[in-house]
PDB file of N, CA and C in Angstrom:
ATOM      1  N   MET A   7     -69.846 -15.530   1.977  1.00  0.00           N
ATOM      2  CA  MET A   7     -71.300 -15.731   1.963  1.00  0.00           C
ATOM      3  C   MET A   7     -71.959 -14.380   2.296  1.00  0.00           C
ATOM      4  N   TRP A   8     -73.051 -14.112   1.600  1.00  0.00           N
ATOM      5  CA  TRP A   8     -73.825 -12.904   1.852  1.00  0.00           C
ATOM      6  C   TRP A   8     -75.294 -13.296   1.874  1.00  0.00           C
ATOM      7  N   TYR A   9     -76.076 -12.503   2.547  1.00  0.00           N
ATOM      8  CA  TYR A   9     -77.509 -12.753   2.599  1.00  0.00           C
ATOM      9  C   TYR A   9     -78.199 -11.432   2.896  1.00  0.00           C
ATOM     10  N   VAL A  10     -79.517 -11.486   2.841  1.00  0.00           N
ATOM     11  CA  VAL A  10     -80.348 -10.325   3.071  1.00  0.00           C
ATOM     12  C   VAL A  10     -81.067 -10.523   4.421  1.00  0.00           C
ATOM     13  N   ILE A  11     -81.080  -9.461   5.218  1.00  0.00           N
ATOM     14  CA  ILE A  11     -81.854  -9.481   6.450  1.00  0.00           C
ATOM     15  C   ILE A  11     -82.902  -8.368   6.461  1.00  0.00           C
ATOM     16  N   SER A  12     -83.927  -8.509   7.232  1.00  0.00           N
ATOM     17  CA  SER A  12     -84.955  -7.490   7.340  1.00  0.00           C
ATOM     18  C   SER A  12     -84.568  -6.491   8.404  1.00  0.00           C
ATOM     19  N   ALA A  13     -85.261  -5.359   8.407  1.00  0.00           N
ATOM     20  CA  ALA A  13     -85.029  -4.354   9.464  1.00  0.00           C
ATOM     21  C   ALA A  13     -85.348  -4.949  10.808  1.00  0.00           C
ATOM     22  N   ALA A  14     -86.354  -5.803  10.894  1.00  0.00           N
ATOM     23  CA  ALA A  14     -86.677  -6.432  12.158  1.00  0.00           C
ATOM     24  C   ALA A  14     -85.589  -7.336  12.631  1.00  0.00           C
ATOM     25  N   GLN A  15     -84.929  -8.076  11.685  1.00  0.00           N
ATOM     26  CA  GLN A  15     -83.810  -8.917  12.067  1.00  0.00           C
ATOM     27  C   GLN A  15     -82.642  -8.103  12.569  1.00  0.00           C
ATOM     28  N   LEU A  16     -82.376  -6.951  11.893  1.00  0.00           N
ATOM     29  CA  LEU A  16     -81.302  -6.073  12.348  1.00  0.00           C
ATOM     30  C   LEU A  16     -81.608  -5.579  13.770  1.00  0.00           C
ATOM     31  N   GLU A  17     -82.798  -5.184  13.984  1.00  0.00           N
ATOM     32  CA  GLU A  17     -83.215  -4.721  15.308  1.00  0.00           C
ATOM     33  C   GLU A  17     -82.957  -5.785  16.360  1.00  0.00           C
ATOM     34  N   GLN A  18     -83.306  -7.009  16.016  1.00  0.00           N
ATOM     35  CA  GLN A  18     -83.050  -8.129  16.953  1.00  0.00           C
ATOM     36  C   GLN A  18     -81.550  -8.350  17.173  1.00  0.00           C
ATOM     37  N   TYR A  19     -80.745  -8.281  16.105  1.00  0.00           N
ATOM     38  CA  TYR A  19     -79.299  -8.416  16.251  1.00  0.00           C
ATOM     39  C   TYR A  19     -78.774  -7.378  17.242  1.00  0.00           C
ATOM     40  N   LEU A  20     -79.249  -6.143  17.113  1.00  0.00           N
ATOM     41  CA  LEU A  20     -78.759  -5.025  17.911  1.00  0.00           C
ATOM     42  C   LEU A  20     -79.207  -5.236  19.358  1.00  0.00           C
ATOM     43  N   GLU A  21     -80.467  -5.658  19.573  1.00  0.00           N
ATOM     44  CA  GLU A  21     -80.990  -5.894  20.886  1.00  0.00           C
ATOM     45  C   GLU A  21     -80.243  -7.037  21.617  1.00  0.00           C
ATOM     46  N   GLU A  22     -79.894  -8.065  20.851  1.00  0.00           N
ATOM     47  CA  GLU A  22     -79.170  -9.198  21.415  1.00  0.00           C
ATOM     48  C   GLU A  22     -77.696  -8.936  21.633  1.00  0.00           C
ATOM     49  N   GLY A  23     -77.244  -7.812  21.079  1.00  0.00           N
ATOM     50  CA  GLY A  23     -75.792  -7.497  21.204  1.00  0.00           C
ATOM     51  C   GLY A  23     -74.916  -8.370  20.356  1.00  0.00           C
ATOM     52  N   ARG A  24     -75.452  -8.818  19.237  1.00  0.00           N
ATOM     53  CA  ARG A  24     -74.658  -9.666  18.326  1.00  0.00           C
ATOM     54  C   ARG A  24     -73.426  -8.903  17.858  1.00  0.00           C
ATOM     55  N   TRP A  25     -72.369  -9.601  17.614  1.00  0.00           N
ATOM     56  CA  TRP A  25     -71.100  -9.015  17.246  1.00  0.00           C
ATOM     57  C   TRP A  25     -71.110  -8.766  15.739  1.00  0.00           C
ATOM     58  N   ILE A  26     -71.694  -7.631  15.354  1.00  0.00           N
ATOM     59  CA  ILE A  26     -71.738  -7.230  13.927  1.00  0.00           C
ATOM     60  C   ILE A  26     -71.019  -5.963  13.719  1.00  0.00           C
ATOM     61  N   TYR A  27     -70.693  -5.639  12.499  1.00  0.00           N
ATOM     62  CA  TYR A  27     -70.100  -4.379  12.091  1.00  0.00           C
ATOM     63  C   TYR A  27     -71.048  -3.729  11.149  1.00  0.00           C
ATOM     64  N   LEU A  28     -71.734  -2.691  11.631  1.00  0.00           N
ATOM     65  CA  LEU A  28     -72.850  -2.057  10.875  1.00  0.00           C
ATOM     66  C   LEU A  28     -72.269  -0.882  10.099  1.00  0.00           C
ATOM     67  N   VAL A  29     -72.502  -0.908   8.757  1.00  0.00           N
ATOM     68  CA  VAL A  29     -71.904   0.054   7.866  1.00  0.00           C
ATOM     69  C   VAL A  29     -73.057   0.818   7.128  1.00  0.00           C
ATOM     70  N   ASP A  30     -73.060   2.100   7.278  1.00  0.00           N
ATOM     71  CA  ASP A  30     -73.988   2.996   6.549  1.00  0.00           C
ATOM     72  C   ASP A  30     -73.269   3.474   5.303  1.00  0.00           C
ATOM     73  N   LEU A  31     -73.767   3.142   4.131  1.00  0.00           N
ATOM     74  CA  LEU A  31     -73.109   3.478   2.853  1.00  0.00           C
ATOM     75  C   LEU A  31     -73.520   4.846   2.313  1.00  0.00           C
ATOM     76  N   ARG A  32     -74.361   5.549   2.999  1.00  0.00           N
ATOM     77  CA  ARG A  32     -74.831   6.829   2.476  1.00  0.00           C
ATOM     78  C   ARG A  32     -73.742   7.881   2.681  1.00  0.00           C
ATOM     79  N   ASP A  33     -73.934   9.058   2.087  1.00  0.00           N
ATOM     80  CA  ASP A  33     -72.978  10.121   2.182  1.00  0.00           C
ATOM     81  C   ASP A  33     -72.980  10.681   3.654  1.00  0.00           C
ATOM     82  N   TRP A  34     -71.934  11.466   3.986  1.00  0.00           N
ATOM     83  CA  TRP A  34     -71.764  11.956   5.341  1.00  0.00           C
ATOM     84  C   TRP A  34     -72.922  12.804   5.790  1.00  0.00           C
ATOM     85  N   ASP A  35     -73.465  13.700   4.938  1.00  0.00           N
ATOM     86  CA  ASP A  35     -74.568  14.580   5.297  1.00  0.00           C
ATOM     87  C   ASP A  35     -75.790  13.743   5.683  1.00  0.00           C
ATOM     88  N   SER A  36     -76.105  12.725   4.867  1.00  0.00           N
ATOM     89  CA  SER A  36     -77.256  11.867   5.186  1.00  0.00           C
ATOM     90  C   SER A  36     -77.040  11.107   6.482  1.00  0.00           C
ATOM     91  N   PHE A  37     -75.833  10.590   6.696  1.00  0.00           N
ATOM     92  CA  PHE A  37     -75.481   9.946   7.950  1.00  0.00           C
ATOM     93  C   PHE A  37     -75.677  10.851   9.155  1.00  0.00           C
ATOM     94  N   MET A  38     -75.240  12.084   9.032  1.00  0.00           N
ATOM     95  CA  MET A  38     -75.355  13.015  10.151  1.00  0.00           C
ATOM     96  C   MET A  38     -76.790  13.434  10.458  1.00  0.00           C
ATOM     97  N   ARG A  39     -77.662  13.343   9.434  1.00  0.00           N
ATOM     98  CA  ARG A  39     -79.082  13.656   9.625  1.00  0.00           C
ATOM     99  C   ARG A  39     -79.813  12.556  10.419  1.00  0.00           C
ATOM    100  N   GLY A  40     -79.223  11.377  10.409  1.00  0.00           N
ATOM    101  CA  GLY A  40     -79.832  10.262  11.122  1.00  0.00           C
ATOM    102  C   GLY A  40     -79.307   8.942  10.628  1.00  0.00           C
ATOM    103  N   HIS A  41     -78.943   8.108  11.534  1.00  0.00           N
ATOM    104  CA  HIS A  41     -78.412   6.759  11.196  1.00  0.00           C
ATOM    105  C   HIS A  41     -78.828   5.773  12.242  1.00  0.00           C
ATOM    106  N   ILE A  42     -78.591   4.524  11.949  1.00  0.00           N
ATOM    107  CA  ILE A  42     -78.901   3.462  12.886  1.00  0.00           C
ATOM    108  C   ILE A  42     -77.819   3.451  13.947  1.00  0.00           C
ATOM    109  N   PRO A  43     -78.234   3.484  15.245  1.00  0.00           N
ATOM    110  CA  PRO A  43     -77.226   3.495  16.296  1.00  0.00           C
ATOM    111  C   PRO A  43     -76.172   2.428  16.181  1.00  0.00           C
ATOM    112  N   GLY A  44     -74.906   2.815  16.318  1.00  0.00           N
ATOM    113  CA  GLY A  44     -73.810   1.886  16.232  1.00  0.00           C
ATOM    114  C   GLY A  44     -73.194   1.780  14.841  1.00  0.00           C
ATOM    115  N   ALA A  45     -73.834   2.438  13.848  1.00  0.00           N
ATOM    116  CA  ALA A  45     -73.319   2.366  12.494  1.00  0.00           C
ATOM    117  C   ALA A  45     -72.046   3.174  12.308  1.00  0.00           C
ATOM    118  N   VAL A  46     -71.201   2.731  11.404  1.00  0.00           N
ATOM    119  CA  VAL A  46     -70.030   3.413  10.946  1.00  0.00           C
ATOM    120  C   VAL A  46     -70.318   3.900   9.561  1.00  0.00           C
ATOM    121  N   ASN A  47     -69.937   5.196   9.284  1.00  0.00           N
ATOM    122  CA  ASN A  47     -70.214   5.736   7.967  1.00  0.00           C
ATOM    123  C   ASN A  47     -69.017   5.489   7.029  1.00  0.00           C
ATOM    124  N   ILE A  48     -69.263   4.699   6.046  1.00  0.00           N
ATOM    125  CA  ILE A  48     -68.284   4.515   4.930  1.00  0.00           C
ATOM    126  C   ILE A  48     -69.073   4.694   3.642  1.00  0.00           C
ATOM    127  N   PRO A  49     -69.070   5.921   3.073  1.00  0.00           N
ATOM    128  CA  PRO A  49     -69.855   6.149   1.869  1.00  0.00           C
ATOM    129  C   PRO A  49     -69.525   5.129   0.769  1.00  0.00           C
ATOM    130  N   ASP A  50     -70.547   4.768   0.053  1.00  0.00           N
ATOM    131  CA  ASP A  50     -70.410   3.743  -1.029  1.00  0.00           C
ATOM    132  C   ASP A  50     -69.185   3.967  -1.913  1.00  0.00           C
ATOM    133  N   GLU A  51     -68.949   5.217  -2.336  1.00  0.00           N
ATOM    134  CA  GLU A  51     -67.865   5.484  -3.213  1.00  0.00           C
ATOM    135  C   GLU A  51     -66.455   5.313  -2.554  1.00  0.00           C
ATOM    136  N   GLU A  52     -66.432   5.264  -1.227  1.00  0.00           N
ATOM    137  CA  GLU A  52     -65.164   5.054  -0.516  1.00  0.00           C
ATOM    138  C   GLU A  52     -64.960   3.609  -0.048  1.00  0.00           C
ATOM    139  N   LEU A  53     -65.927   2.734  -0.197  1.00  0.00           N
ATOM    140  CA  LEU A  53     -65.872   1.422   0.399  1.00  0.00           C
ATOM    141  C   LEU A  53     -64.594   0.673  -0.013  1.00  0.00           C
ATOM    142  N   TRP A  54     -64.301   0.613  -1.290  1.00  0.00           N
ATOM    143  CA  TRP A  54     -63.164  -0.209  -1.716  1.00  0.00           C
ATOM    144  C   TRP A  54     -61.804   0.412  -1.348  1.00  0.00           C
ATOM    145  N   ASN A  55     -61.779   1.693  -1.129  1.00  0.00           N
ATOM    146  CA  ASN A  55     -60.557   2.334  -0.640  1.00  0.00           C
ATOM    147  C   ASN A  55     -60.344   2.094   0.852  1.00  0.00           C
ATOM    148  N   ARG A  56     -61.468   1.791   1.524  1.00  0.00           N
ATOM    149  CA  ARG A  56     -61.439   1.631   2.978  1.00  0.00           C
ATOM    150  C   ARG A  56     -61.759   0.182   3.432  1.00  0.00           C
ATOM    151  N   VAL A  57     -61.749  -0.746   2.511  1.00  0.00           N
ATOM    152  CA  VAL A  57     -62.096  -2.132   2.824  1.00  0.00           C
ATOM    153  C   VAL A  57     -61.209  -2.731   3.898  1.00  0.00           C
ATOM    154  N   GLY A  58     -60.003  -2.237   4.030  1.00  0.00           N
ATOM    155  CA  GLY A  58     -59.089  -2.721   5.053  1.00  0.00           C
ATOM    156  C   GLY A  58     -59.550  -2.396   6.472  1.00  0.00           C
ATOM    157  N   GLU A  59     -60.497  -1.483   6.625  1.00  0.00           N
ATOM    158  CA  GLU A  59     -61.040  -1.113   7.926  1.00  0.00           C
ATOM    159  C   GLU A  59     -62.061  -2.120   8.410  1.00  0.00           C
ATOM    160  N   LEU A  60     -62.563  -2.963   7.501  1.00  0.00           N
ATOM    161  CA  LEU A  60     -63.609  -3.908   7.868  1.00  0.00           C
ATOM    162  C   LEU A  60     -63.013  -5.140   8.521  1.00  0.00           C
ATOM    163  N   PRO A  61     -63.565  -5.518   9.662  1.00  0.00           N
ATOM    164  CA  PRO A  61     -63.097  -6.703  10.365  1.00  0.00           C
ATOM    165  C   PRO A  61     -63.515  -7.971   9.631  1.00  0.00           C
ATOM    166  N   ARG A  62     -62.649  -8.930   9.655  1.00  0.00           N
ATOM    167  CA  ARG A  62     -62.966 -10.248   9.021  1.00  0.00           C
ATOM    168  C   ARG A  62     -63.580 -11.223   9.985  1.00  0.00           C
ATOM    169  N   ASP A  63     -63.599 -10.887  11.275  1.00  0.00           N
ATOM    170  CA  ASP A  63     -64.052 -11.824  12.257  1.00  0.00           C
ATOM    171  C   ASP A  63     -65.500 -11.614  12.728  1.00  0.00           C
ATOM    172  N   ARG A  64     -66.228 -10.747  12.000  1.00  0.00           N
ATOM    173  CA  ARG A  64     -67.644 -10.573  12.328  1.00  0.00           C
ATOM    174  C   ARG A  64     -68.476 -10.313  11.067  1.00  0.00           C
ATOM    175  N   LEU A  65     -69.745 -10.395  11.219  1.00  0.00           N
ATOM    176  CA  LEU A  65     -70.664 -10.193  10.127  1.00  0.00           C
ATOM    177  C   LEU A  65     -70.710  -8.658   9.806  1.00  0.00           C
ATOM    178  N   ILE A  66     -70.464  -8.338   8.543  1.00  0.00           N
ATOM    179  CA  ILE A  66     -70.558  -6.943   8.089  1.00  0.00           C
ATOM    180  C   ILE A  66     -72.002  -6.763   7.590  1.00  0.00           C
ATOM    181  N   VAL A  67     -72.723  -5.857   8.238  1.00  0.00           N
ATOM    182  CA  VAL A  67     -74.119  -5.576   7.912  1.00  0.00           C
ATOM    183  C   VAL A  67     -74.136  -4.193   7.224  1.00  0.00           C
ATOM    184  N   LEU A  68     -74.604  -4.147   5.982  1.00  0.00           N
ATOM    185  CA  LEU A  68     -74.553  -2.915   5.226  1.00  0.00           C
ATOM    186  C   LEU A  68     -75.967  -2.407   4.961  1.00  0.00           C
ATOM    187  N   TYR A  69     -76.097  -1.082   4.950  1.00  0.00           N
ATOM    188  CA  TYR A  69     -77.374  -0.506   4.504  1.00  0.00           C
ATOM    189  C   TYR A  69     -77.064   0.799   3.781  1.00  0.00           C
ATOM    190  N   CYS A  70     -78.015   1.173   2.914  1.00  0.00           N
ATOM    191  CA  CYS A  70     -77.957   2.476   2.228  1.00  0.00           C
ATOM    192  C   CYS A  70     -79.338   3.091   2.416  1.00  0.00           C
ATOM    193  N   TYR A  71     -79.767   3.877   1.441  1.00  0.00           N
ATOM    194  CA  TYR A  71     -81.070   4.548   1.621  1.00  0.00           C
ATOM    195  C   TYR A  71     -82.237   3.583   1.447  1.00  0.00           C
ATOM    196  N   ARG A  72     -82.225   2.812   0.331  1.00  0.00           N
ATOM    197  CA  ARG A  72     -83.309   1.890   0.100  1.00  0.00           C
ATOM    198  C   ARG A  72     -82.891   0.440  -0.153  1.00  0.00           C
ATOM    199  N   GLY A  73     -81.581   0.195  -0.305  1.00  0.00           N
ATOM    200  CA  GLY A  73     -81.131  -1.179  -0.431  1.00  0.00           C
ATOM    201  C   GLY A  73     -80.296  -1.642  -1.593  1.00  0.00           C
ATOM    202  N   PRO A  74     -80.402  -1.063  -2.787  1.00  0.00           N
ATOM    203  CA  PRO A  74     -79.682  -1.614  -3.942  1.00  0.00           C
ATOM    204  C   PRO A  74     -78.155  -1.503  -3.824  1.00  0.00           C
ATOM    205  N   ARG A  75     -77.666  -0.374  -3.343  1.00  0.00           N
ATOM    206  CA  ARG A  75     -76.179  -0.219  -3.282  1.00  0.00           C
ATOM    207  C   ARG A  75     -75.639  -1.149  -2.220  1.00  0.00           C
ATOM    208  N   SER A  76     -76.353  -1.295  -1.109  1.00  0.00           N
ATOM    209  CA  SER A  76     -75.838  -2.171  -0.032  1.00  0.00           C
ATOM    210  C   SER A  76     -75.867  -3.691  -0.462  1.00  0.00           C
ATOM    211  N   MET A  77     -76.875  -4.026  -1.271  1.00  0.00           N
ATOM    212  CA  MET A  77     -76.951  -5.388  -1.749  1.00  0.00           C
ATOM    213  C   MET A  77     -75.749  -5.709  -2.638  1.00  0.00           C
ATOM    214  N   LEU A  78     -75.431  -4.784  -3.559  1.00  0.00           N
ATOM    215  CA  LEU A  78     -74.272  -4.946  -4.427  1.00  0.00           C
ATOM    216  C   LEU A  78     -72.986  -5.027  -3.612  1.00  0.00           C
ATOM    217  N   ALA A  79     -72.850  -4.147  -2.627  1.00  0.00           N
ATOM    218  CA  ALA A  79     -71.660  -4.123  -1.791  1.00  0.00           C
ATOM    219  C   ALA A  79     -71.561  -5.439  -0.989  1.00  0.00           C
ATOM    220  N   ALA A  80     -72.634  -5.968  -0.475  1.00  0.00           N
ATOM    221  CA  ALA A  80     -72.608  -7.229   0.280  1.00  0.00           C
ATOM    222  C   ALA A  80     -72.098  -8.358  -0.603  1.00  0.00           C
ATOM    223  N   ARG A  81     -72.619  -8.417  -1.820  1.00  0.00           N
ATOM    224  CA  ARG A  81     -72.227  -9.474  -2.741  1.00  0.00           C
ATOM    225  C   ARG A  81     -70.704  -9.360  -3.055  1.00  0.00           C
ATOM    226  N   GLN A  82     -70.217  -8.143  -3.274  1.00  0.00           N
ATOM    227  CA  GLN A  82     -68.811  -7.938  -3.625  1.00  0.00           C
ATOM    228  C   GLN A  82     -67.943  -8.279  -2.427  1.00  0.00           C
ATOM    229  N   LEU A  83     -68.362  -7.910  -1.240  1.00  0.00           N
ATOM    230  CA  LEU A  83     -67.565  -8.240  -0.045  1.00  0.00           C
ATOM    231  C   LEU A  83     -67.489  -9.728   0.154  1.00  0.00           C
ATOM    232  N   ALA A  84     -68.607 -10.404  -0.100  1.00  0.00           N
ATOM    233  CA  ALA A  84     -68.632 -11.903   0.052  1.00  0.00           C
ATOM    234  C   ALA A  84     -67.664 -12.539  -0.919  1.00  0.00           C
ATOM    235  N   ARG A  85     -67.555 -11.990  -2.116  1.00  0.00           N
ATOM    236  CA  ARG A  85     -66.552 -12.517  -3.103  1.00  0.00           C
ATOM    237  C   ARG A  85     -65.150 -12.339  -2.598  1.00  0.00           C
ATOM    238  N   CYS A  86     -64.944 -11.349  -1.698  1.00  0.00           N
ATOM    239  CA  CYS A  86     -63.602 -11.108  -1.143  1.00  0.00           C
ATOM    240  C   CYS A  86     -63.383 -11.831   0.178  1.00  0.00           C
ATOM    241  N   GLY A  87     -64.306 -12.710   0.503  1.00  0.00           N
ATOM    242  CA  GLY A  87     -64.143 -13.533   1.702  1.00  0.00           C
ATOM    243  C   GLY A  87     -64.775 -13.028   3.009  1.00  0.00           C
ATOM    244  N   TYR A  88     -65.487 -11.952   2.940  1.00  0.00           N
ATOM    245  CA  TYR A  88     -66.226 -11.424   4.127  1.00  0.00           C
ATOM    246  C   TYR A  88     -67.564 -12.114   4.266  1.00  0.00           C
ATOM    247  N   GLN A  89     -68.043 -12.172   5.501  1.00  0.00           N
ATOM    248  CA  GLN A  89     -69.416 -12.527   5.761  1.00  0.00           C
ATOM    249  C   GLN A  89     -70.214 -11.226   5.717  1.00  0.00           C
ATOM    250  N   ALA A  90     -71.153 -11.123   4.855  1.00  0.00           N
ATOM    251  CA  ALA A  90     -71.856  -9.825   4.692  1.00  0.00           C
ATOM    252  C   ALA A  90     -73.340 -10.032   4.595  1.00  0.00           C
ATOM    253  N   ALA A  91     -74.069  -9.015   5.038  1.00  0.00           N
ATOM    254  CA  ALA A  91     -75.531  -9.010   4.968  1.00  0.00           C
ATOM    255  C   ALA A  91     -75.981  -7.623   4.514  1.00  0.00           C
ATOM    256  N   ASP A  92     -77.058  -7.613   3.760  1.00  0.00           N
ATOM    257  CA  ASP A  92     -77.714  -6.400   3.318  1.00  0.00           C
ATOM    258  C   ASP A  92     -79.014  -6.257   4.068  1.00  0.00           C
ATOM    259  N   VAL A  93     -79.292  -5.029   4.548  1.00  0.00           N
ATOM    260  CA  VAL A  93     -80.579  -4.738   5.180  1.00  0.00           C
ATOM    261  C   VAL A  93     -81.608  -4.448   4.054  1.00  0.00           C
ATOM    262  N   TYR A  94     -82.531  -5.339   3.877  1.00  0.00           N
ATOM    263  CA  TYR A  94     -83.503  -5.183   2.818  1.00  0.00           C
ATOM    264  C   TYR A  94     -84.322  -3.899   3.044  1.00  0.00           C
ATOM    265  N   GLY A  95     -84.310  -3.037   2.030  1.00  0.00           N
ATOM    266  CA  GLY A  95     -85.090  -1.787   2.150  1.00  0.00           C
ATOM    267  C   GLY A  95     -84.296  -0.648   2.756  1.00  0.00           C
ATOM    268  N   GLY A  96     -83.070  -0.911   3.197  1.00  0.00           N
ATOM    269  CA  GLY A  96     -82.202   0.105   3.760  1.00  0.00           C
ATOM    270  C   GLY A  96     -82.741   0.804   4.947  1.00  0.00           C
ATOM    271  N   ILE A  97     -82.231   2.046   5.123  1.00  0.00           N
ATOM    272  CA  ILE A  97     -82.650   2.790   6.326  1.00  0.00           C
ATOM    273  C   ILE A  97     -84.148   3.172   6.238  1.00  0.00           C
ATOM    274  N   GLU A  98     -84.688   3.248   5.032  1.00  0.00           N
ATOM    275  CA  GLU A  98     -86.097   3.538   4.872  1.00  0.00           C
ATOM    276  C   GLU A  98     -86.975   2.411   5.560  1.00  0.00           C
ATOM    277  N   ALA A  99     -86.535   1.193   5.423  1.00  0.00           N
ATOM    278  CA  ALA A  99     -87.285   0.096   6.029  1.00  0.00           C
ATOM    279  C   ALA A  99     -87.074   0.150   7.557  1.00  0.00           C
ATOM    280  N   TYR A 100     -85.868   0.449   7.988  1.00  0.00           N
ATOM    281  CA  TYR A 100     -85.630   0.535   9.393  1.00  0.00           C
ATOM    282  C   TYR A 100     -86.353   1.719  10.045  1.00  0.00           C
ATOM    283  N   ARG A 101     -86.445   2.808   9.351  1.00  0.00           N
ATOM    284  CA  ARG A 101     -87.209   3.970   9.906  1.00  0.00           C
ATOM    285  C   ARG A 101     -88.701   3.625   9.974  1.00  0.00           C
ATOM    286  N   GLY A 102     -89.157   2.744   9.160  1.00  0.00           N
ATOM    287  CA  GLY A 102     -90.558   2.356   9.256  1.00  0.00           C
ATOM    288  C   GLY A 102     -90.852   1.590  10.516  1.00  0.00           C
ATOM    289  N   ARG A 103     -89.815   1.059  11.145  1.00  0.00           N
ATOM    290  CA  ARG A 103     -90.009   0.318  12.393  1.00  0.00           C
ATOM    291  C   ARG A 103     -89.654   1.125  13.629  1.00  0.00           C
ATOM    292  N   ILE A 104     -88.771   2.118  13.472  1.00  0.00           N
ATOM    293  CA  ILE A 104     -88.299   2.872  14.619  1.00  0.00           C
ATOM    294  C   ILE A 104     -88.600   4.346  14.444  1.00  0.00           C
ATOM    295  N   GLU A 105     -89.115   4.994  15.472  1.00  0.00           N
ATOM    296  CA  GLU A 105     -89.347   6.443  15.384  1.00  0.00           C
ATOM    297  C   GLU A 105     -88.038   7.160  15.583  1.00  0.00           C
ATOM    298  N   TRP A 106     -87.775   8.139  14.738  1.00  0.00           N
ATOM    299  CA  TRP A 106     -86.523   8.898  14.866  1.00  0.00           C
ATOM    300  C   TRP A 106     -86.809  10.216  15.595  1.00  0.00           C
TER     301      TRP A 106
END
């Protein structure tokens, strides 16, 4: 199963300490310039080679720059049996809520 969450929902998940696995699908340089606290960097082009690193016992929350790549990845992970969520609007939406 996969679904879409808002940046506000992600912020709430993080504040509540929900057991999620947050994945930043952007490239390493973008990740190093700024990412959501607690995120693991797995660039989009490496995701399927590294899928074994993803835990099956928690919600995988994915984000990219604006959302389309993470939405596709969430759908594909769900087809493989993962619980996955896409952050609608990506890090751009999250940055709109949080000062960096």
